[in-house]
Short mmCIF file of C-alpha atoms and ligand atoms in Angstrom, two decimals:
data_model
loop_
_atom_site.label_atom_id
_atom_site.label_comp_id
_atom_site.label_asym_id
_atom_site.label_seq_id
_atom_site.Cartn_x
_atom_site.Cartn_y
_atom_site.Cartn_z
CA UNK B 1 -38.33 78.81 -108.54
CA UNK B 2 -39.21 75.21 -107.98
CA UNK B 3 -40.71 72.73 -110.40
CA UNK B 4 -43.18 71.59 -107.73
CA UNK B 5 -46.65 72.96 -107.20
CA UNK B 6 -48.66 70.52 -105.05
CA UNK B 7 -47.05 68.97 -102.00
CA UNK B 8 -48.57 66.42 -99.64
CA UNK B 9 -47.13 66.40 -96.14
CA UNK B 10 -47.90 63.16 -94.30
CA UNK B 11 -48.00 63.64 -90.53
CA UNK B 12 -49.00 67.04 -89.12
CA UNK B 13 -46.96 66.89 -85.94
CA UNK B 14 -44.15 69.00 -84.55
CA UNK B 15 -42.22 68.79 -87.83
CA UNK B 16 -44.82 68.07 -90.51
CA UNK B 17 -47.10 71.00 -89.68
CA UNK B 18 -44.37 73.66 -89.58
CA UNK B 19 -42.95 72.28 -92.85
CA UNK B 20 -46.39 72.27 -94.48
CA UNK B 21 -47.04 75.83 -93.27
CA UNK B 22 -43.73 77.23 -94.48
CA UNK B 23 -44.10 75.63 -97.93
CA UNK B 24 -47.62 77.07 -98.17
CA UNK B 25 -46.61 80.56 -97.08
CA UNK B 26 -43.93 80.40 -99.79
CA UNK B 27 -46.55 79.91 -102.49
CA UNK B 28 -46.94 76.13 -102.90
CA UNK B 29 -50.27 74.29 -102.60
CA UNK B 30 -49.94 72.06 -99.58
CA UNK B 31 -52.23 69.30 -98.40
CA UNK B 32 -51.48 68.06 -94.92
CA UNK B 33 -52.47 64.49 -94.12
CA UNK B 34 -53.02 63.17 -90.63
CA UNK B 35 -54.77 60.15 -89.13
CA UNK B 36 -56.08 62.31 -86.29
CA UNK B 37 -59.36 64.02 -87.27
CA UNK B 38 -58.93 66.60 -84.48
CA UNK B 39 -55.59 67.67 -85.92
CA UNK B 40 -57.10 67.88 -89.42
CA UNK B 41 -60.03 69.96 -88.15
CA UNK B 42 -57.73 72.27 -86.18
CA UNK B 43 -55.51 72.94 -89.20
CA UNK B 44 -58.49 73.56 -91.48
CA UNK B 45 -59.68 76.11 -88.90
CA UNK B 46 -56.24 77.75 -89.06
CA UNK B 47 -55.36 76.55 -85.56
CA UNK B 48 -52.28 74.74 -84.24
CA UNK B 49 -52.89 71.82 -81.87
CA UNK B 50 -49.65 72.37 -79.90
CA UNK B 51 -47.45 75.23 -78.73
CA UNK B 52 -44.67 76.45 -81.03
CA UNK B 53 -43.77 80.14 -81.29
CA UNK B 54 -44.86 81.82 -84.57
CA UNK B 55 -46.35 78.64 -86.04
CA UNK B 56 -49.91 79.85 -85.43
CA UNK B 57 -49.43 82.94 -87.61
CA UNK B 58 -48.06 80.83 -90.48
CA UNK B 59 -50.84 78.22 -90.31
CA UNK B 60 -53.63 80.80 -90.01
CA UNK B 61 -52.17 82.83 -92.91
CA UNK B 62 -51.64 79.82 -95.19
CA UNK B 63 -55.14 78.45 -94.54
CA UNK B 64 -56.84 81.80 -95.10
CA UNK B 65 -54.96 82.22 -98.42
CA UNK B 66 -56.22 78.78 -99.47
CA UNK B 67 -52.68 77.40 -99.80
CA UNK B 68 -52.88 74.92 -96.90
CA UNK B 69 -55.57 72.42 -96.13
CA UNK B 70 -55.68 69.16 -94.24
CA UNK B 71 -57.33 65.79 -94.82
CA UNK B 72 -57.19 62.23 -93.50
CA UNK B 73 -56.72 60.61 -96.94
CA UNK B 74 -53.55 60.90 -99.05
CA UNK B 75 -54.11 62.95 -102.23
CA UNK B 76 -52.15 62.83 -105.49
CA UNK B 77 -49.29 65.38 -105.43
CA UNK B 78 -46.03 66.28 -107.18
CA UNK B 79 -44.03 65.57 -104.03
CA UNK B 80 -44.64 63.86 -100.70
CA UNK B 81 -42.94 64.68 -97.43
CA UNK B 82 -43.27 61.95 -94.81
CA UNK B 83 -42.91 63.27 -91.27
CA UNK B 84 -44.37 60.54 -89.07
CA UNK B 85 -43.02 59.16 -85.78
CA UNK B 86 -40.30 56.50 -85.67
CA UNK B 87 -40.38 55.34 -82.06
CA UNK B 88 -38.23 52.47 -80.86
CA UNK B 89 -39.55 49.05 -80.06
CA UNK B 90 -38.91 47.08 -76.86
CA UNK B 91 -35.62 45.77 -78.33
CA UNK B 92 -34.59 49.42 -79.10
CA UNK B 93 -34.80 48.77 -82.85
CA UNK B 94 -36.79 51.34 -84.85
CA UNK B 95 -40.51 50.86 -85.36
CA UNK B 96 -41.09 51.61 -89.04
CA UNK B 97 -44.83 50.87 -88.94
CA UNK B 98 -45.86 54.54 -89.24
CA UNK B 99 -43.61 54.96 -92.27
CA UNK B 100 -45.13 51.84 -93.81
CA UNK B 101 -48.65 53.13 -93.10
CA UNK B 102 -47.75 56.39 -94.87
CA UNK B 103 -46.41 54.34 -97.79
CA UNK B 104 -49.70 52.42 -98.05
CA UNK B 105 -51.49 55.77 -98.38
CA UNK B 106 -49.10 57.12 -101.01
CA UNK B 107 -48.66 54.01 -103.19
CA UNK B 108 -52.13 53.93 -104.84
CA UNK B 109 -52.05 57.58 -105.96
CA UNK B 110 -48.60 57.54 -107.61
CA UNK B 111 -48.14 57.85 -111.37
CA UNK B 112 -44.33 57.74 -111.54
CA UNK B 113 -41.99 60.72 -111.46
CA UNK B 114 -43.03 61.89 -107.99
CA UNK B 115 -40.53 62.88 -105.33
CA UNK B 116 -40.97 61.17 -101.94
CA UNK B 117 -38.98 62.62 -99.08
CA UNK B 118 -38.62 60.88 -95.74
CA UNK B 119 -38.09 63.48 -93.01
CA UNK B 120 -38.73 61.24 -90.02
CA UNK B 121 -35.60 60.40 -88.06
CA UNK B 122 -34.74 56.96 -89.34
CA UNK B 123 -32.31 54.09 -88.85
CA UNK B 124 -29.82 53.47 -91.63
CA UNK B 125 -31.64 51.89 -94.58
CA UNK B 126 -35.12 53.25 -93.80
CA UNK B 127 -35.37 55.45 -96.91
CA UNK B 128 -34.52 52.53 -99.18
CA UNK B 129 -36.98 50.39 -97.20
CA UNK B 130 -39.71 52.99 -97.80
CA UNK B 131 -38.93 53.01 -101.53
CA UNK B 132 -38.82 49.23 -101.81
CA UNK B 133 -42.01 48.90 -99.79
CA UNK B 134 -43.84 51.27 -102.15
CA UNK B 135 -42.48 49.43 -105.20
CA UNK B 136 -43.65 46.12 -103.66
CA UNK B 137 -47.16 47.63 -103.53
CA UNK B 138 -46.77 49.13 -107.01
CA UNK B 139 -44.69 46.70 -109.10
CA UNK B 140 -45.37 48.86 -112.17
CA UNK B 141 -42.99 51.52 -110.69
CA UNK B 142 -39.26 51.43 -109.90
CA UNK B 143 -36.66 53.35 -107.89
CA UNK B 144 -34.29 53.86 -110.82
CA UNK B 145 -36.27 53.55 -114.07
CA UNK B 146 -34.95 50.01 -114.69
CA UNK B 147 -36.87 47.82 -117.20
CA UNK B 148 -38.64 50.87 -118.55
CA UNK B 149 -40.73 51.22 -115.40
CA UNK B 150 -41.40 54.83 -114.37
CA UNK B 151 -39.21 55.83 -111.41
CA UNK B 152 -40.27 57.35 -108.13
CA UNK B 153 -37.59 59.50 -106.53
CA UNK B 154 -36.71 58.76 -102.92
CA UNK B 155 -34.69 61.04 -100.66
CA UNK B 156 -34.02 61.48 -96.96
CA UNK B 157 -33.96 65.00 -95.61
CA UNK B 158 -33.73 64.86 -91.83
CA UNK B 159 -35.22 67.75 -89.89
CA UNK B 160 -32.87 69.39 -87.42
CA UNK B 161 -35.02 72.14 -85.94
CA UNK B 162 -35.02 72.80 -82.23
CA UNK B 163 -38.46 72.74 -80.57
CA UNK B 164 -39.23 76.29 -79.48
CA UNK B 165 -37.27 77.76 -82.44
CA UNK B 166 -38.77 75.71 -85.25
CA UNK B 167 -40.00 78.55 -87.47
CA UNK B 168 -36.62 80.28 -87.33
CA UNK B 169 -34.45 77.19 -87.72
CA UNK B 170 -36.54 75.79 -90.62
CA UNK B 171 -35.40 78.79 -92.61
CA UNK B 172 -31.88 79.35 -91.31
CA UNK B 173 -30.46 75.85 -90.66
CA UNK B 174 -28.34 74.09 -93.26
CA UNK B 175 -29.99 70.90 -94.55
CA UNK B 176 -28.68 67.53 -95.60
CA UNK B 177 -30.41 65.86 -98.53
CA UNK B 178 -29.58 62.22 -99.23
CA UNK B 179 -30.97 60.65 -102.40
CA UNK B 180 -31.29 57.04 -103.38
CA UNK B 181 -30.33 58.50 -106.74
CA UNK B 182 -28.50 61.77 -107.43
CA UNK B 183 -31.56 63.01 -109.32
CA UNK B 184 -33.75 62.44 -106.24
CA UNK B 185 -31.34 64.44 -104.08
CA UNK B 186 -31.22 67.28 -106.60
CA UNK B 187 -35.00 67.48 -106.80
CA UNK B 188 -35.29 67.45 -103.01
CA UNK B 189 -32.76 70.30 -102.89
CA UNK B 190 -34.91 72.17 -105.38
CA UNK B 191 -37.97 71.75 -103.15
CA UNK B 192 -36.28 72.77 -99.89
CA UNK B 193 -34.72 75.83 -101.49
CA UNK B 194 -38.27 77.25 -101.60
CA UNK B 195 -37.92 78.21 -97.93
CA UNK B 196 -34.47 77.15 -96.69
CA UNK B 197 -31.89 79.94 -96.68
CA UNK B 198 -29.15 77.73 -95.22
CA UNK B 199 -26.83 75.58 -97.30
CA UNK B 200 -28.44 72.44 -98.74
CA UNK B 201 -25.86 69.67 -98.86
CA UNK B 202 -26.29 66.65 -101.10
CA UNK B 203 -25.26 63.11 -100.17
CA UNK B 204 -26.57 59.54 -100.36
CA UNK B 205 -29.55 58.27 -98.35
CA UNK B 206 -27.70 56.27 -95.67
CA UNK B 207 -25.16 59.02 -94.95
CA UNK B 208 -28.04 61.47 -94.52
CA UNK B 209 -29.81 59.07 -92.16
CA UNK B 210 -26.64 58.62 -90.12
CA UNK B 211 -25.86 62.36 -90.06
CA UNK B 212 -29.07 63.05 -88.19
CA UNK B 213 -28.50 60.21 -85.71
CA UNK B 214 -24.92 61.29 -85.14
CA UNK B 215 -25.90 64.90 -84.43
CA UNK B 216 -28.28 63.84 -81.68
CA UNK B 217 -25.85 61.23 -80.33
CA UNK B 218 -23.14 63.88 -80.14
CA UNK B 219 -25.46 65.94 -77.97
CA UNK B 220 -26.47 62.92 -75.87
CA UNK B 221 -22.85 61.97 -75.16
CA UNK B 222 -22.04 65.54 -74.14
CA UNK B 223 -25.09 65.82 -71.88
CA UNK B 224 -24.12 62.48 -70.33
CA UNK B 225 -20.70 63.95 -69.53
CA UNK B 226 -22.37 66.89 -67.77
CA UNK B 227 -24.77 64.58 -65.93
CA UNK B 228 -21.93 62.36 -64.80
CA UNK B 229 -20.08 65.43 -63.53
CA UNK B 230 -23.13 66.40 -61.47
CA UNK B 231 -23.15 63.02 -59.73
CA UNK B 232 -19.37 63.11 -59.18
CA UNK B 233 -19.58 66.68 -57.83
CA UNK B 234 -22.26 65.68 -55.37
CA UNK B 235 -20.01 62.86 -54.14
CA UNK B 236 -17.13 65.32 -53.75
CA UNK B 237 -19.28 68.01 -52.13
CA UNK B 238 -18.66 70.67 -54.79
CA UNK B 239 -21.01 72.82 -56.86
CA UNK B 240 -21.19 71.37 -60.38
CA UNK B 241 -22.48 74.61 -61.90
CA UNK B 242 -19.48 76.53 -60.63
CA UNK B 243 -17.20 73.69 -61.74
CA UNK B 244 -18.54 73.75 -65.31
CA UNK B 245 -18.56 77.54 -65.46
CA UNK B 246 -14.90 77.63 -64.48
CA UNK B 247 -13.82 74.77 -66.79
CA UNK B 248 -15.62 76.44 -69.70
CA UNK B 249 -13.26 79.40 -69.43
CA UNK B 250 -10.72 77.17 -71.19
CA UNK B 251 -10.78 78.18 -74.88
CA UNK B 252 -11.38 74.63 -76.11
CA UNK B 253 -13.78 73.38 -73.40
CA UNK B 254 -17.54 73.79 -73.70
CA UNK B 255 -19.32 71.47 -71.27
CA UNK B 256 -23.12 71.31 -71.47
CA UNK B 257 -25.47 71.61 -68.49
CA UNK B 258 -26.57 68.75 -66.24
CA UNK B 259 -30.28 68.19 -65.83
CA UNK B 260 -32.78 65.67 -64.48
CA UNK B 261 -32.17 63.39 -67.48
CA UNK B 262 -32.65 63.67 -71.22
CA UNK B 263 -36.16 64.04 -72.57
CA UNK B 264 -37.91 64.67 -75.85
CA UNK B 265 -38.37 62.03 -78.46
CA UNK B 266 -35.14 62.67 -80.35
CA UNK B 267 -31.99 62.72 -78.30
CA UNK B 268 -33.19 59.97 -75.95
CA UNK B 269 -34.19 57.76 -78.92
CA UNK B 270 -31.91 58.32 -81.92
CA UNK B 271 -28.66 57.00 -80.40
CA UNK B 272 -30.35 53.61 -79.98
CA UNK B 273 -30.77 53.39 -83.75
CA UNK B 274 -26.99 53.57 -84.10
CA UNK B 275 -26.50 51.04 -81.30
CA UNK B 276 -28.98 48.69 -83.00
CA UNK B 277 -27.18 49.06 -86.35
CA UNK B 278 -23.68 48.43 -84.92
CA UNK B 279 -24.05 46.98 -81.39
CA UNK B 280 -20.47 45.86 -80.79
CA UNK B 281 -18.93 49.10 -82.02
CA UNK B 282 -21.28 51.62 -80.33
CA UNK B 283 -19.78 51.46 -76.83
CA UNK B 284 -19.55 55.13 -75.90
CA UNK B 285 -22.94 55.94 -77.44
CA UNK B 286 -24.62 53.14 -75.48
CA UNK B 287 -22.95 54.11 -72.19
CA UNK B 288 -24.00 57.75 -72.61
CA UNK B 289 -27.59 56.65 -73.10
CA UNK B 290 -27.39 54.59 -69.92
CA UNK B 291 -25.85 57.46 -67.92
CA UNK B 292 -28.63 59.81 -69.05
CA UNK B 293 -31.37 57.24 -68.50
CA UNK B 294 -30.17 56.64 -64.94
CA UNK B 295 -30.14 60.31 -63.98
CA UNK B 296 -33.87 60.52 -63.06
CA UNK B 297 -33.53 57.74 -60.45
CA UNK B 298 -30.56 59.54 -58.95
CA UNK B 299 -32.66 62.72 -58.69
CA UNK B 300 -35.49 60.78 -57.02
CA UNK B 301 -32.96 59.45 -54.50
CA UNK B 302 -31.80 63.02 -53.76
CA UNK B 303 -35.41 64.09 -53.20
CA UNK B 304 -36.15 61.15 -50.90
CA UNK B 305 -33.03 61.85 -48.85
CA UNK B 306 -34.06 65.51 -48.51
CA UNK B 307 -37.65 64.59 -47.65
CA UNK B 308 -36.43 62.43 -44.76
CA UNK B 309 -35.44 65.70 -43.06
CA UNK B 310 -38.96 67.18 -43.30
CA UNK B 311 -41.68 67.35 -40.65
CA UNK B 312 -44.49 64.78 -41.16
CA UNK B 313 -47.10 67.02 -42.76
CA UNK B 314 -44.73 68.92 -45.10
CA UNK B 315 -45.55 69.32 -48.77
CA UNK B 316 -43.19 69.07 -51.76
CA UNK B 317 -43.14 71.38 -54.79
CA UNK B 318 -42.14 70.00 -58.17
CA UNK B 319 -41.36 72.82 -60.62
CA UNK B 320 -41.75 71.90 -64.29
CA UNK B 321 -42.87 68.80 -66.16
CA UNK B 322 -41.90 69.62 -69.76
CA UNK B 323 -38.81 67.96 -71.21
CA UNK B 324 -37.05 71.31 -71.37
CA UNK B 325 -37.55 75.02 -70.73
CA UNK B 326 -40.34 77.18 -72.17
CA UNK B 327 -42.25 74.53 -74.12
CA UNK B 328 -45.37 72.47 -73.32
CA UNK B 329 -43.95 69.23 -74.73
CA UNK B 330 -44.12 66.42 -72.17
CA UNK B 331 -42.88 63.64 -74.45
CA UNK B 332 -40.33 61.34 -72.81
CA UNK B 333 -39.94 63.97 -70.10
CA UNK B 334 -37.79 62.75 -67.21
CA UNK B 335 -39.62 65.29 -65.01
CA UNK B 336 -42.83 63.25 -65.26
CA UNK B 337 -41.06 60.04 -64.25
CA UNK B 338 -39.43 61.85 -61.33
CA UNK B 339 -42.70 63.45 -60.13
CA UNK B 340 -44.44 60.09 -60.43
CA UNK B 341 -41.71 58.22 -58.54
CA UNK B 342 -41.70 60.80 -55.72
CA UNK B 343 -45.49 60.62 -55.43
CA UNK B 344 -45.37 56.83 -55.32
CA UNK B 345 -42.56 56.68 -52.76
CA UNK B 346 -44.24 59.27 -50.49
CA UNK B 347 -47.97 58.46 -50.71
CA UNK B 348 -48.82 60.49 -47.60
CA UNK B 349 -47.12 63.68 -48.87
CA UNK B 350 -48.85 66.33 -50.98
CA UNK B 351 -46.91 66.87 -54.20
CA UNK B 352 -47.61 70.36 -55.60
CA UNK B 353 -46.73 70.29 -59.28
CA UNK B 354 -46.34 73.62 -61.07
CA UNK B 355 -46.13 73.57 -64.87
CA UNK B 356 -47.20 76.93 -66.32
CA UNK B 357 -47.47 75.51 -69.87
CA UNK B 358 -50.20 72.93 -69.29
CA UNK B 359 -53.85 73.03 -68.16
CA UNK B 360 -54.12 69.50 -66.77
CA UNK B 361 -51.75 66.91 -65.35
CA UNK B 362 -50.75 64.03 -67.62
CA UNK B 363 -52.87 60.95 -66.96
CA UNK B 364 -50.17 59.05 -65.06
CA UNK B 365 -49.97 61.82 -62.47
CA UNK B 366 -53.72 62.41 -62.38
CA UNK B 367 -54.13 58.87 -61.14
CA UNK B 368 -52.16 59.65 -57.97
CA UNK B 369 -54.31 61.17 -55.19
CA UNK B 370 -51.39 63.04 -53.64
CA UNK B 371 -50.46 65.02 -56.79
CA UNK B 372 -52.10 68.26 -57.90
CA UNK B 373 -51.31 70.93 -60.46
CA UNK B 374 -51.21 74.42 -58.96
CA UNK B 375 -49.72 77.83 -59.71
CA UNK B 376 -45.98 78.26 -59.36
CA UNK B 377 -45.96 80.74 -56.48
CA UNK B 378 -48.55 78.73 -54.56
CA UNK B 379 -46.64 75.48 -55.07
CA UNK B 380 -43.47 77.04 -53.69
CA UNK B 381 -45.29 78.89 -50.92
CA UNK B 382 -46.98 75.75 -49.55
CA UNK B 383 -43.96 73.45 -49.74
CA UNK B 384 -41.02 72.80 -47.45
CA UNK B 385 -38.99 71.05 -50.16
CA UNK B 386 -38.71 72.52 -53.67
CA UNK B 387 -37.58 70.31 -56.55
CA UNK B 388 -36.61 72.23 -59.71
CA UNK B 389 -36.95 70.00 -62.77
CA UNK B 390 -37.34 72.53 -65.63
CA UNK B 391 -35.70 75.92 -65.96
CA UNK B 392 -38.73 77.67 -67.49
CA UNK B 393 -38.38 81.47 -67.56
CA UNK B 394 -41.25 81.60 -65.05
CA UNK B 395 -39.20 79.45 -62.65
CA UNK B 396 -36.10 81.59 -63.19
CA UNK B 397 -38.19 84.69 -62.46
CA UNK B 398 -39.05 83.51 -58.94
CA UNK B 399 -37.31 85.76 -56.43
CA UNK B 400 -34.76 83.64 -54.51
CA UNK B 401 -36.29 84.91 -51.19
CA UNK B 402 -39.33 82.65 -51.72
CA UNK B 403 -37.02 79.71 -51.09
CA UNK B 404 -35.81 81.01 -47.72
CA UNK B 405 -35.91 78.28 -45.09
CA UNK B 406 -36.90 75.60 -47.62
CA UNK B 407 -34.93 72.57 -48.74
CA UNK B 408 -33.97 72.61 -52.42
CA UNK B 409 -33.14 69.96 -55.01
CA UNK B 410 -32.19 72.02 -58.05
CA UNK B 411 -31.50 69.76 -61.05
CA UNK B 412 -31.06 72.70 -63.45
CA UNK B 413 -28.91 75.04 -61.41
CA UNK B 414 -31.54 77.80 -61.45
CA UNK B 415 -30.97 78.77 -57.83
CA UNK B 416 -27.72 76.93 -57.14
CA UNK B 417 -25.46 78.23 -59.90
N1 LIG X 1 -30.39 68.95 -72.00
C1 LIG X 1 -29.61 68.93 -70.86
N2 LIG X 1 -28.49 69.68 -70.83
C2 LIG X 1 -28.10 70.46 -71.88
C3 LIG X 1 -28.87 70.48 -73.04
C4 LIG X 1 -30.02 69.72 -73.09
O1 LIG X 1 -29.93 68.23 -69.88
O2 LIG X 1 -27.07 71.13 -71.75
C5 LIG X 1 -31.62 68.15 -72.06
C6 LIG X 1 -32.88 68.98 -72.23
O3 LIG X 1 -33.35 69.44 -71.01
C7 LIG X 1 -33.82 68.00 -72.85
C8 LIG X 1 -32.88 67.16 -73.72
O4 LIG X 1 -31.58 67.36 -73.23
O5 LIG X 1 -34.42 67.15 -71.89
C9 LIG X 1 -32.92 67.50 -75.19
O6 LIG X 1 -32.99 68.91 -75.39
P1 LIG X 1 -32.21 69.68 -76.54
O7 LIG X 1 -32.59 71.09 -76.43
O8 LIG X 1 -30.77 69.38 -76.50
O9 LIG X 1 -32.72 69.02 -77.90
P2 LIG X 1 -34.19 68.68 -78.50
O10 LIG X 1 -34.49 67.25 -78.19
O11 LIG X 1 -35.19 69.69 -78.16
O12 LIG X 1 -33.86 68.81 -80.07
C10 LIG X 1 -32.80 68.04 -80.62
C11 LIG X 1 -31.91 68.99 -81.43
N3 LIG X 1 -30.67 68.30 -81.79
C12 LIG X 1 -29.46 68.83 -81.56
O13 LIG X 1 -29.30 69.88 -80.97
C13 LIG X 1 -28.28 68.04 -82.06
C14 LIG X 1 -32.65 69.48 -82.66
O14 LIG X 1 -31.76 70.24 -83.49
C15 LIG X 1 -33.20 68.30 -83.45
O15 LIG X 1 -33.94 68.73 -84.58
C16 LIG X 1 -34.13 67.53 -82.54
O16 LIG X 1 -33.37 67.03 -81.43
C17 LIG X 1 -34.74 66.38 -83.31
O17 LIG X 1 -35.91 66.47 -83.68
O18 LIG X 1 -34.01 65.40 -83.59
#
């Protein structure tokens, strides 16, 4: 049993909405806050404005039981969970403006004693910055009860759920809870234990912030290794998928899979927060980022070399735009950059994009006359060169015979492994 009853979740995106829904289906009264009226309306109708397995059932159930509602203004609550974006700025430092905007909404409704949890992925020091920013707006409050001023309790509890498995991982993953004070961490643990069946580990705020960044950097460095192997293998004329499969038979080797680059708004972003915090020391982390960022241009080069072998009126199929398999999320997707670059480099060639998870092309691609979104089988059927960018199940399900006689650039090893 938790001591909390009313929770405000600020930011109803890929993390905030699932968190709001799971708290509500576990019996708490949850008010979701979002600046986007369409998102607010969708949630109040029991709908989810993006694709995530099982989330729809939770949101519809919580709304119909009256436990979850959404609004654009921040209400008074026992606890606040801030789950807003933290993109990076041009200098790769973190943009904390969304966190500050959330703070401006929360500050006027506080009474003291509330728990404020930052879930957004954050550079070291962001949780303290949030707390100090709120106290600067509300000088009658404090972070530690000093001078007899009522304390607000600040904690960082990074989300670690994998898109596509959010509703499972919210419940089963272990969580790290870092408090500015021990009391804040303990209260945050109390709140998360409402739905989290994993271990909830207590630490300080900065270690919790770094833990999240380190997890994603670990993944980025390992994907960079796989991507570098794919470029080396091409130079040496060997099949990288076979190479990795064989090497992974070693009991202590577990190489990840190469791809067209690293997408999503986490793994391609978070390592920069470490680099910005310790530029001279973050050599491997920075290089991995560069290796992964350069992979899309290498893929474009492969496609252009292959296209030079085609007859003049040939068409090209681009399979997948999402940043990874079986989701509709196009954020920071290298596939979009690659499709765009191919279309730009070959303005006279029809580019047949197939992405089963979307209804319309993203704006950047819509603007190019030679790009259209069509069904998977048709895209492959019409094209002499097939470029596989995402290993969606639908792409994997294509019978290999449909590729007979066609050129192939397979960045995911769907047909080449
Ligand atoms: N990728 C490869 N090869 C691989 C694995 C992934 O090229 O072997 C690519 C994917 O195609 C994709 C990108 O990397 O473009 C990232 O995909 P992902 O599945 O590794 O991770 P995300 O971004 O969906 O979610 C990550 C997760 N972090 C870790 O696994 C350490 C998730 O647990 C975090 O909650 C999430 O970031 C986040 O929000 O930070």
